[in-house]
Amino acid sequence: MALERLDKILASQNIGSRKEVGLMIRKGRVTVNGAVATRPELKADAEQDAIAVEGRELAGSRFIYLMMNKPKGVLSASRDTRAETVVDLVPQEWRRRGLFPAGRLDKDTEGLLILTNDGDFAHKMLSPKKKVEKIYDAVLDLPIDSQDILAFSVGVKMKDFEALPAKLSVLPPELADAKLTPLQRQVRVCIHEGKFHQVKRMFMARGKTVLALRRVQIGSLKLDPNLSPGEVRQMAAKEILAVFT
Ligand code: URA
């Protein structure tokens, strides 16, 4: 790819408007190959140079970050000899780049999944120390009550572990499916950890069964409503940063 102005490269990756990225560059928040670049007119090659905003490299160079709306029935794995995996759903042009899902969703869970080849990113996203919030919408067999909300807020106790405090609420009516009654069976859960079957087990400990589960947000990154189940698209650098903000 040809050399282009740094502000143009950043704006084309949706980091901000040309004016906003110009300001970010002048403030020293952008590096090119490890050196702070303070001139928006500096020329760089988006594919060859390591361009980073606040330490995070832009998508499209060495690392790749994809957002998927994971459908039900597909395994969160790179390869499986028998079952279809999330990597099998990735278009050919990106598939041969060592992709793996950053964190797993159960086979019957749908929604926001990030696929990447950046091990540090995945590690940081999953580390309990980083406290990255994961938000799930669930449909339950029974309505929740104030005792459930309280139990989640102090940390649900299970046989083998005690969950960190979590937020449980009834889904706002505008997001709920009016055909499913009562509405108190449609809930939203925010957790900061990701143990095996965590959300299902937390509800199980409260005597309720999760009938459907969908991840809608990681950090402040929301699932793109334009992505149909099974669809995948490259993430903008701004979205990669949003995972940690
Ligand atoms: N919690 C679960 O129980 N399942 C998932 O897929 C994700 C979180």
PDB file of C-alpha atoms and ligand atoms in Angstrom:
ATOM      1  CA  MET A   1       0.000   0.000   0.000  1.00  0.00           C
ATOM      2  CA  ALA A   2       1.116   3.559  -0.693  1.00  0.00           C
ATOM      3  CA  LEU A   3       2.325   6.032   1.859  1.00  0.00           C
ATOM      4  CA  GLU A   4      -0.425   8.233   3.247  1.00  0.00           C
ATOM      5  CA  ARG A   5      -0.718  11.042   5.738  1.00  0.00           C
ATOM      6  CA  LEU A   6      -1.024   9.765   9.290  1.00  0.00           C
ATOM      7  CA  ASP A   7      -4.190  11.796  10.029  1.00  0.00           C
ATOM      8  CA  LYS A   8      -5.806  10.352   6.901  1.00  0.00           C
ATOM      9  CA  ILE A   9      -4.952   6.778   7.899  1.00  0.00           C
ATOM     10  CA  LEU A  10      -6.367   7.238  11.403  1.00  0.00           C
ATOM     11  CA  ALA A  11      -9.528   8.967  10.158  1.00  0.00           C
ATOM     12  CA  SER A  12     -10.112   6.197   7.602  1.00  0.00           C
ATOM     13  CA  GLN A  13      -9.987   3.660  10.463  1.00  0.00           C
ATOM     14  CA  ASN A  14     -12.730   5.589  12.300  1.00  0.00           C
ATOM     15  CA  ILE A  15     -10.482   6.750  15.160  1.00  0.00           C
ATOM     16  CA  GLY A  16     -12.092  10.179  14.808  1.00  0.00           C
ATOM     17  CA  SER A  17     -12.599  13.019  12.347  1.00  0.00           C
ATOM     18  CA  ARG A  18      -9.575  14.399  10.509  1.00  0.00           C
ATOM     19  CA  LYS A  19      -9.554  17.329  12.961  1.00  0.00           C
ATOM     20  CA  GLU A  20      -9.856  15.093  16.041  1.00  0.00           C
ATOM     21  CA  VAL A  21      -7.094  12.731  14.988  1.00  0.00           C
ATOM     22  CA  GLY A  22      -4.890  15.727  14.118  1.00  0.00           C
ATOM     23  CA  LEU A  23      -5.279  16.862  17.715  1.00  0.00           C
ATOM     24  CA  MET A  24      -4.522  13.371  19.069  1.00  0.00           C
ATOM     25  CA  ILE A  25      -1.343  13.259  17.003  1.00  0.00           C
ATOM     26  CA  ARG A  26      -0.218  16.713  18.176  1.00  0.00           C
ATOM     27  CA  LYS A  27      -0.845  15.658  21.779  1.00  0.00           C
ATOM     28  CA  GLY A  28       1.584  12.748  21.327  1.00  0.00           C
ATOM     29  CA  ARG A  29      -0.982   9.948  21.642  1.00  0.00           C
ATOM     30  CA  VAL A  30       0.052   8.235  18.407  1.00  0.00           C
ATOM     31  CA  THR A  31       3.212   6.258  17.677  1.00  0.00           C
ATOM     32  CA  VAL A  32       4.654   4.980  14.407  1.00  0.00           C
ATOM     33  CA  ASN A  33       7.031   2.051  14.814  1.00  0.00           C
ATOM     34  CA  GLY A  34       7.361   2.861  18.489  1.00  0.00           C
ATOM     35  CA  ALA A  35       8.254   6.546  18.067  1.00  0.00           C
ATOM     36  CA  VAL A  36       5.809   9.297  19.025  1.00  0.00           C
ATOM     37  CA  ALA A  37       4.576  11.061  15.872  1.00  0.00           C
ATOM     38  CA  THR A  38       3.485  14.638  16.483  1.00  0.00           C
ATOM     39  CA  ARG A  39       2.880  15.802  12.900  1.00  0.00           C
ATOM     40  CA  PRO A  40      -0.463  14.867  11.244  1.00  0.00           C
ATOM     41  CA  GLU A  41       1.147  15.224   7.807  1.00  0.00           C
ATOM     42  CA  LEU A  42       3.765  12.545   8.526  1.00  0.00           C
ATOM     43  CA  LYS A  43       3.594   9.799   5.885  1.00  0.00           C
ATOM     44  CA  ALA A  44       3.171   6.181   6.910  1.00  0.00           C
ATOM     45  CA  ASP A  45       2.180   2.849   5.395  1.00  0.00           C
ATOM     46  CA  ALA A  46      -0.877   1.434   7.168  1.00  0.00           C
ATOM     47  CA  GLU A  47       0.058  -2.147   6.262  1.00  0.00           C
ATOM     48  CA  GLN A  48       3.790  -2.071   6.889  1.00  0.00           C
ATOM     49  CA  ASP A  49       4.179   0.370   9.775  1.00  0.00           C
ATOM     50  CA  ALA A  50       3.106  -0.378  13.339  1.00  0.00           C
ATOM     51  CA  ILE A  51       0.762   2.524  14.041  1.00  0.00           C
ATOM     52  CA  ALA A  52      -0.624   2.683  17.567  1.00  0.00           C
ATOM     53  CA  VAL A  53      -3.075   4.956  19.351  1.00  0.00           C
ATOM     54  CA  GLU A  54      -2.412   5.073  23.072  1.00  0.00           C
ATOM     55  CA  GLY A  55      -0.323   1.942  22.797  1.00  0.00           C
ATOM     56  CA  ARG A  56      -2.817  -0.140  20.855  1.00  0.00           C
ATOM     57  CA  GLU A  57      -1.895  -1.067  17.343  1.00  0.00           C
ATOM     58  CA  LEU A  58      -4.324  -0.301  14.528  1.00  0.00           C
ATOM     59  CA  ALA A  59      -6.286  -3.145  13.019  1.00  0.00           C
ATOM     60  CA  GLY A  60      -5.257  -4.154   9.532  1.00  0.00           C
ATOM     61  CA  SER A  61      -1.550  -4.534  10.135  1.00  0.00           C
ATOM     62  CA  ARG A  62       0.101  -7.378  12.044  1.00  0.00           C
ATOM     63  CA  PHE A  63      -2.919  -8.220  14.141  1.00  0.00           C
ATOM     64  CA  ILE A  64      -6.479  -8.701  13.107  1.00  0.00           C
ATOM     65  CA  TYR A  65      -9.596  -8.174  15.227  1.00  0.00           C
ATOM     66  CA  LEU A  66     -13.000  -9.353  14.048  1.00  0.00           C
ATOM     67  CA  MET A  67     -16.434  -8.872  15.570  1.00  0.00           C
ATOM     68  CA  MET A  68     -18.813 -11.777  15.099  1.00  0.00           C
ATOM     69  CA  ASN A  69     -22.464 -12.200  15.912  1.00  0.00           C
ATOM     70  CA  LYS A  70     -22.057 -15.823  16.939  1.00  0.00           C
ATOM     71  CA  PRO A  71     -25.045 -17.948  16.012  1.00  0.00           C
ATOM     72  CA  LYS A  72     -26.353 -20.770  18.190  1.00  0.00           C
ATOM     73  CA  GLY A  73     -25.087 -24.251  17.388  1.00  0.00           C
ATOM     74  CA  VAL A  74     -21.470 -23.336  16.566  1.00  0.00           C
ATOM     75  CA  LEU A  75     -18.443 -24.143  18.727  1.00  0.00           C
ATOM     76  CA  SER A  76     -16.222 -21.346  20.086  1.00  0.00           C
ATOM     77  CA  ALA A  77     -12.986 -22.980  18.927  1.00  0.00           C
ATOM     78  CA  SER A  78     -10.502 -22.684  16.082  1.00  0.00           C
ATOM     79  CA  ARG A  79     -10.776 -26.221  14.761  1.00  0.00           C
ATOM     80  CA  ASP A  80     -12.903 -29.247  15.429  1.00  0.00           C
ATOM     81  CA  THR A  81     -12.938 -32.386  13.359  1.00  0.00           C
ATOM     82  CA  ARG A  82     -16.658 -32.986  13.782  1.00  0.00           C
ATOM     83  CA  ALA A  83     -18.469 -29.761  14.628  1.00  0.00           C
ATOM     84  CA  GLU A  84     -18.618 -26.413  12.881  1.00  0.00           C
ATOM     85  CA  THR A  85     -16.542 -23.728  14.634  1.00  0.00           C
ATOM     86  CA  VAL A  86     -16.673 -19.937  14.717  1.00  0.00           C
ATOM     87  CA  VAL A  87     -13.446 -19.823  12.666  1.00  0.00           C
ATOM     88  CA  ASP A  88     -15.166 -21.893   9.947  1.00  0.00           C
ATOM     89  CA  LEU A  89     -17.616 -18.975   9.577  1.00  0.00           C
ATOM     90  CA  VAL A  90     -14.843 -16.441   8.899  1.00  0.00           C
ATOM     91  CA  PRO A  91     -14.372 -15.453   5.232  1.00  0.00           C
ATOM     92  CA  GLN A  92     -11.386 -17.087   3.553  1.00  0.00           C
ATOM     93  CA  GLU A  93      -9.394 -13.826   3.292  1.00  0.00           C
ATOM     94  CA  TRP A  94      -8.997 -13.679   7.107  1.00  0.00           C
ATOM     95  CA  ARG A  95      -9.152 -17.361   8.031  1.00  0.00           C
ATOM     96  CA  ARG A  96      -5.497 -18.240   7.483  1.00  0.00           C
ATOM     97  CA  ARG A  97      -4.145 -15.757  10.010  1.00  0.00           C
ATOM     98  CA  GLY A  98      -4.099 -17.857  13.155  1.00  0.00           C
ATOM     99  CA  LEU A  99      -7.432 -16.607  14.444  1.00  0.00           C
ATOM    100  CA  PHE A 100      -8.963 -17.810  17.677  1.00  0.00           C
ATOM    101  CA  PRO A 101     -11.964 -16.644  19.713  1.00  0.00           C
ATOM    102  CA  ALA A 102     -11.003 -14.287  22.572  1.00  0.00           C
ATOM    103  CA  GLY A 103     -13.058 -16.028  25.229  1.00  0.00           C
ATOM    104  CA  ARG A 104     -15.668 -18.673  24.628  1.00  0.00           C
ATOM    105  CA  LEU A 105     -19.409 -18.665  24.372  1.00  0.00           C
ATOM    106  CA  ASP A 106     -21.267 -21.942  24.899  1.00  0.00           C
ATOM    107  CA  LYS A 107     -22.465 -23.741  21.790  1.00  0.00           C
ATOM    108  CA  ASP A 108     -26.062 -22.639  22.455  1.00  0.00           C
ATOM    109  CA  THR A 109     -25.111 -19.026  23.346  1.00  0.00           C
ATOM    110  CA  GLU A 110     -25.236 -16.326  20.696  1.00  0.00           C
ATOM    111  CA  GLY A 111     -24.022 -12.769  20.305  1.00  0.00           C
ATOM    112  CA  LEU A 112     -20.852 -10.734  20.545  1.00  0.00           C
ATOM    113  CA  LEU A 113     -17.632 -12.668  20.027  1.00  0.00           C
ATOM    114  CA  ILE A 114     -14.212 -11.259  19.163  1.00  0.00           C
ATOM    115  CA  LEU A 115     -11.840 -13.292  17.009  1.00  0.00           C
ATOM    116  CA  THR A 116      -8.209 -12.249  16.861  1.00  0.00           C
ATOM    117  CA  ASN A 117      -4.628 -13.467  16.475  1.00  0.00           C
ATOM    118  CA  ASP A 118      -3.426 -11.095  19.221  1.00  0.00           C
ATOM    119  CA  GLY A 119      -2.758 -13.269  22.267  1.00  0.00           C
ATOM    120  CA  ASP A 120      -1.956 -10.288  24.526  1.00  0.00           C
ATOM    121  CA  PHE A 121      -5.274  -8.668  23.670  1.00  0.00           C
ATOM    122  CA  ALA A 122      -7.194 -11.859  24.500  1.00  0.00           C
ATOM    123  CA  HIS A 123      -5.259 -12.349  27.714  1.00  0.00           C
ATOM    124  CA  LYS A 124      -5.946  -8.782  28.826  1.00  0.00           C
ATOM    125  CA  MET A 125      -9.621  -9.010  27.918  1.00  0.00           C
ATOM    126  CA  LEU A 126     -10.075 -12.215  29.904  1.00  0.00           C
ATOM    127  CA  SER A 127      -7.938 -11.353  32.914  1.00  0.00           C
ATOM    128  CA  PRO A 128     -10.142 -10.892  36.012  1.00  0.00           C
ATOM    129  CA  LYS A 129      -7.685  -8.194  37.131  1.00  0.00           C
ATOM    130  CA  LYS A 130      -8.665  -5.980  34.192  1.00  0.00           C
ATOM    131  CA  LYS A 131     -12.324  -6.194  35.218  1.00  0.00           C
ATOM    132  CA  VAL A 132     -13.626  -5.982  31.652  1.00  0.00           C
ATOM    133  CA  GLU A 133     -17.421  -6.017  31.921  1.00  0.00           C
ATOM    134  CA  LYS A 134     -19.361  -8.569  29.876  1.00  0.00           C
ATOM    135  CA  ILE A 135     -23.089  -7.997  29.443  1.00  0.00           C
ATOM    136  CA  TYR A 136     -25.523 -10.795  28.656  1.00  0.00           C
ATOM    137  CA  ASP A 137     -29.260 -10.814  27.979  1.00  0.00           C
ATOM    138  CA  ALA A 138     -30.970 -13.973  29.144  1.00  0.00           C
ATOM    139  CA  VAL A 139     -34.422 -15.516  28.986  1.00  0.00           C
ATOM    140  CA  LEU A 140     -35.249 -17.552  32.105  1.00  0.00           C
ATOM    141  CA  ASP A 141     -37.839 -20.196  32.907  1.00  0.00           C
ATOM    142  CA  LEU A 142     -38.976 -18.184  35.954  1.00  0.00           C
ATOM    143  CA  PRO A 143     -39.178 -14.474  36.739  1.00  0.00           C
ATOM    144  CA  ILE A 144     -36.484 -12.890  38.907  1.00  0.00           C
ATOM    145  CA  ASP A 145     -37.240 -11.154  42.203  1.00  0.00           C
ATOM    146  CA  SER A 146     -35.460  -8.683  44.465  1.00  0.00           C
ATOM    147  CA  GLN A 147     -33.715 -11.537  46.316  1.00  0.00           C
ATOM    148  CA  ASP A 148     -32.041 -12.646  43.088  1.00  0.00           C
ATOM    149  CA  ILE A 149     -30.872  -9.096  42.382  1.00  0.00           C
ATOM    150  CA  LEU A 150     -29.444  -8.865  45.889  1.00  0.00           C
ATOM    151  CA  ALA A 151     -27.744 -12.277  45.648  1.00  0.00           C
ATOM    152  CA  PHE A 152     -26.087 -11.292  42.354  1.00  0.00           C
ATOM    153  CA  SER A 153     -24.951  -7.961  43.811  1.00  0.00           C
ATOM    154  CA  VAL A 154     -23.086  -9.594  46.706  1.00  0.00           C
ATOM    155  CA  GLY A 155     -21.760 -12.579  44.696  1.00  0.00           C
ATOM    156  CA  VAL A 156     -23.704 -15.778  44.011  1.00  0.00           C
ATOM    157  CA  LYS A 157     -22.354 -18.755  45.951  1.00  0.00           C
ATOM    158  CA  MET A 158     -22.009 -21.993  44.042  1.00  0.00           C
ATOM    159  CA  LYS A 159     -20.726 -25.417  45.084  1.00  0.00           C
ATOM    160  CA  ASP A 160     -17.188 -24.866  43.846  1.00  0.00           C
ATOM    161  CA  PHE A 161     -16.814 -21.085  43.714  1.00  0.00           C
ATOM    162  CA  GLU A 162     -18.287 -17.768  44.668  1.00  0.00           C
ATOM    163  CA  ALA A 163     -18.927 -15.357  41.824  1.00  0.00           C
ATOM    164  CA  LEU A 164     -17.739 -11.766  42.020  1.00  0.00           C
ATOM    165  CA  PRO A 165     -20.504  -9.219  42.567  1.00  0.00           C
ATOM    166  CA  ALA A 166     -22.622  -8.873  39.426  1.00  0.00           C
ATOM    167  CA  LYS A 167     -25.449  -6.639  38.261  1.00  0.00           C
ATOM    168  CA  LEU A 168     -28.804  -8.235  37.513  1.00  0.00           C
ATOM    169  CA  SER A 169     -31.798  -6.303  36.192  1.00  0.00           C
ATOM    170  CA  VAL A 170     -35.000  -6.842  34.274  1.00  0.00           C
ATOM    171  CA  LEU A 171     -34.537  -5.971  30.606  1.00  0.00           C
ATOM    172  CA  PRO A 172     -36.032  -2.534  29.827  1.00  0.00           C
ATOM    173  CA  PRO A 173     -39.420  -3.041  28.078  1.00  0.00           C
ATOM    174  CA  GLU A 174     -38.157  -1.428  24.851  1.00  0.00           C
ATOM    175  CA  LEU A 175     -35.508  -4.183  24.566  1.00  0.00           C
ATOM    176  CA  ALA A 176     -37.734  -7.026  25.724  1.00  0.00           C
ATOM    177  CA  ASP A 177     -39.836  -9.319  23.584  1.00  0.00           C
ATOM    178  CA  ALA A 178     -43.464  -8.517  24.477  1.00  0.00           C
ATOM    179  CA  LYS A 179     -44.567 -11.971  23.307  1.00  0.00           C
ATOM    180  CA  LEU A 180     -42.589 -13.551  26.145  1.00  0.00           C
ATOM    181  CA  THR A 181     -44.412 -12.985  29.421  1.00  0.00           C
ATOM    182  CA  PRO A 182     -43.882 -12.149  32.176  1.00  0.00           C
ATOM    183  CA  LEU A 183     -41.218  -9.577  31.335  1.00  0.00           C
ATOM    184  CA  GLN A 184     -39.351 -10.418  34.562  1.00  0.00           C
ATOM    185  CA  ARG A 185     -38.082 -13.543  32.769  1.00  0.00           C
ATOM    186  CA  GLN A 186     -36.068 -11.352  30.382  1.00  0.00           C
ATOM    187  CA  VAL A 187     -33.021 -10.095  32.194  1.00  0.00           C
ATOM    188  CA  ARG A 188     -29.656  -8.418  31.760  1.00  0.00           C
ATOM    189  CA  VAL A 189     -26.538  -9.552  33.645  1.00  0.00           C
ATOM    190  CA  CYS A 190     -23.182  -7.732  33.898  1.00  0.00           C
ATOM    191  CA  ILE A 191     -20.225  -9.833  35.039  1.00  0.00           C
ATOM    192  CA  HIS A 192     -16.469  -9.292  35.171  1.00  0.00           C
ATOM    193  CA  GLU A 193     -15.318 -12.883  34.947  1.00  0.00           C
ATOM    194  CA  GLY A 194     -15.876 -15.736  32.541  1.00  0.00           C
ATOM    195  CA  LYS A 195     -15.844 -19.114  34.212  1.00  0.00           C
ATOM    196  CA  PHE A 196     -17.292 -22.133  32.410  1.00  0.00           C
ATOM    197  CA  HIS A 197     -21.105 -21.782  32.080  1.00  0.00           C
ATOM    198  CA  GLN A 198     -20.872 -18.876  34.507  1.00  0.00           C
ATOM    199  CA  VAL A 199     -24.182 -17.136  33.829  1.00  0.00           C
ATOM    200  CA  LYS A 200     -26.128 -20.391  33.586  1.00  0.00           C
ATOM    201  CA  ARG A 201     -24.608 -21.625  36.827  1.00  0.00           C
ATOM    202  CA  MET A 202     -25.328 -18.380  38.663  1.00  0.00           C
ATOM    203  CA  PHE A 203     -29.008 -18.665  37.773  1.00  0.00           C
ATOM    204  CA  MET A 204     -28.997 -22.389  38.536  1.00  0.00           C
ATOM    205  CA  ALA A 205     -27.797 -21.512  42.047  1.00  0.00           C
ATOM    206  CA  ARG A 206     -30.906 -19.321  42.337  1.00  0.00           C
ATOM    207  CA  GLY A 207     -33.193 -22.143  41.166  1.00  0.00           C
ATOM    208  CA  LYS A 208     -33.687 -20.779  37.647  1.00  0.00           C
ATOM    209  CA  THR A 209     -32.792 -22.118  34.238  1.00  0.00           C
ATOM    210  CA  VAL A 210     -31.402 -20.048  31.376  1.00  0.00           C
ATOM    211  CA  LEU A 211     -33.439 -20.813  28.256  1.00  0.00           C
ATOM    212  CA  ALA A 212     -31.578 -18.433  25.924  1.00  0.00           C
ATOM    213  CA  LEU A 213     -28.376 -16.435  26.324  1.00  0.00           C
ATOM    214  CA  ARG A 214     -26.912 -13.697  24.199  1.00  0.00           C
ATOM    215  CA  ARG A 215     -23.811 -11.553  24.848  1.00  0.00           C
ATOM    216  CA  VAL A 216     -24.493  -7.958  23.896  1.00  0.00           C
ATOM    217  CA  GLN A 217     -21.468  -6.026  25.150  1.00  0.00           C
ATOM    218  CA  ILE A 218     -17.798  -6.356  26.173  1.00  0.00           C
ATOM    219  CA  GLY A 219     -16.380  -3.303  27.972  1.00  0.00           C
ATOM    220  CA  SER A 220     -18.096  -0.474  26.144  1.00  0.00           C
ATOM    221  CA  LEU A 221     -18.083  -2.363  22.826  1.00  0.00           C
ATOM    222  CA  LYS A 222     -21.629  -3.206  21.789  1.00  0.00           C
ATOM    223  CA  LEU A 223     -22.669  -5.906  19.334  1.00  0.00           C
ATOM    224  CA  ASP A 224     -23.240  -4.209  15.975  1.00  0.00           C
ATOM    225  CA  PRO A 225     -27.022  -4.460  15.344  1.00  0.00           C
ATOM    226  CA  ASN A 226     -26.323  -4.666  11.604  1.00  0.00           C
ATOM    227  CA  LEU A 227     -24.507  -7.998  11.987  1.00  0.00           C
ATOM    228  CA  SER A 228     -26.842 -10.935  11.448  1.00  0.00           C
ATOM    229  CA  PRO A 229     -26.097 -14.202  13.271  1.00  0.00           C
ATOM    230  CA  GLY A 230     -23.043 -15.788  11.642  1.00  0.00           C
ATOM    231  CA  GLU A 231     -21.779 -12.534  10.159  1.00  0.00           C
ATOM    232  CA  VAL A 232     -18.360 -11.148  10.916  1.00  0.00           C
ATOM    233  CA  ARG A 233     -16.594  -7.873  10.194  1.00  0.00           C
ATOM    234  CA  GLN A 234     -13.286  -6.236  10.944  1.00  0.00           C
ATOM    235  CA  MET A 235     -13.250  -3.968  14.011  1.00  0.00           C
ATOM    236  CA  ALA A 236     -12.222  -0.324  13.847  1.00  0.00           C
ATOM    237  CA  ALA A 237      -9.328   0.676  16.119  1.00  0.00           C
ATOM    238  CA  LYS A 238     -11.774   2.741  18.174  1.00  0.00           C
ATOM    239  CA  GLU A 239     -13.774  -0.432  18.848  1.00  0.00           C
ATOM    240  CA  ILE A 240     -10.674  -2.363  19.914  1.00  0.00           C
ATOM    241  CA  LEU A 241      -9.967   0.356  22.475  1.00  0.00           C
ATOM    242  CA  ALA A 242     -13.619   0.309  23.587  1.00  0.00           C
ATOM    243  CA  VAL A 243     -13.171  -3.196  25.001  1.00  0.00           C
ATOM    244  CA  PHE A 244     -11.033  -1.718  27.778  1.00  0.00           C
ATOM    245  CA  THR A 245     -12.973   1.476  28.454  1.00  0.00           C
TER     246      THR A 245
HETATM  247  N1  URA B   1     -22.101 -17.816  30.697  1.00  0.00           N
HETATM  248  C1  URA B   1     -22.647 -18.980  30.285  1.00  0.00           C
HETATM  249  O1  URA B   1     -23.245 -19.696  31.062  1.00  0.00           O
HETATM  250  N2  URA B   1     -22.503 -19.305  28.994  1.00  0.00           N
HETATM  251  C2  URA B   1     -21.873 -18.528  28.096  1.00  0.00           C
HETATM  252  O2  URA B   1     -21.799 -18.877  26.924  1.00  0.00           O
HETATM  253  C3  URA B   1     -21.312 -17.326  28.535  1.00  0.00           C
HETATM  254  C4  URA B   1     -21.438 -16.995  29.860  1.00  0.00           C
END
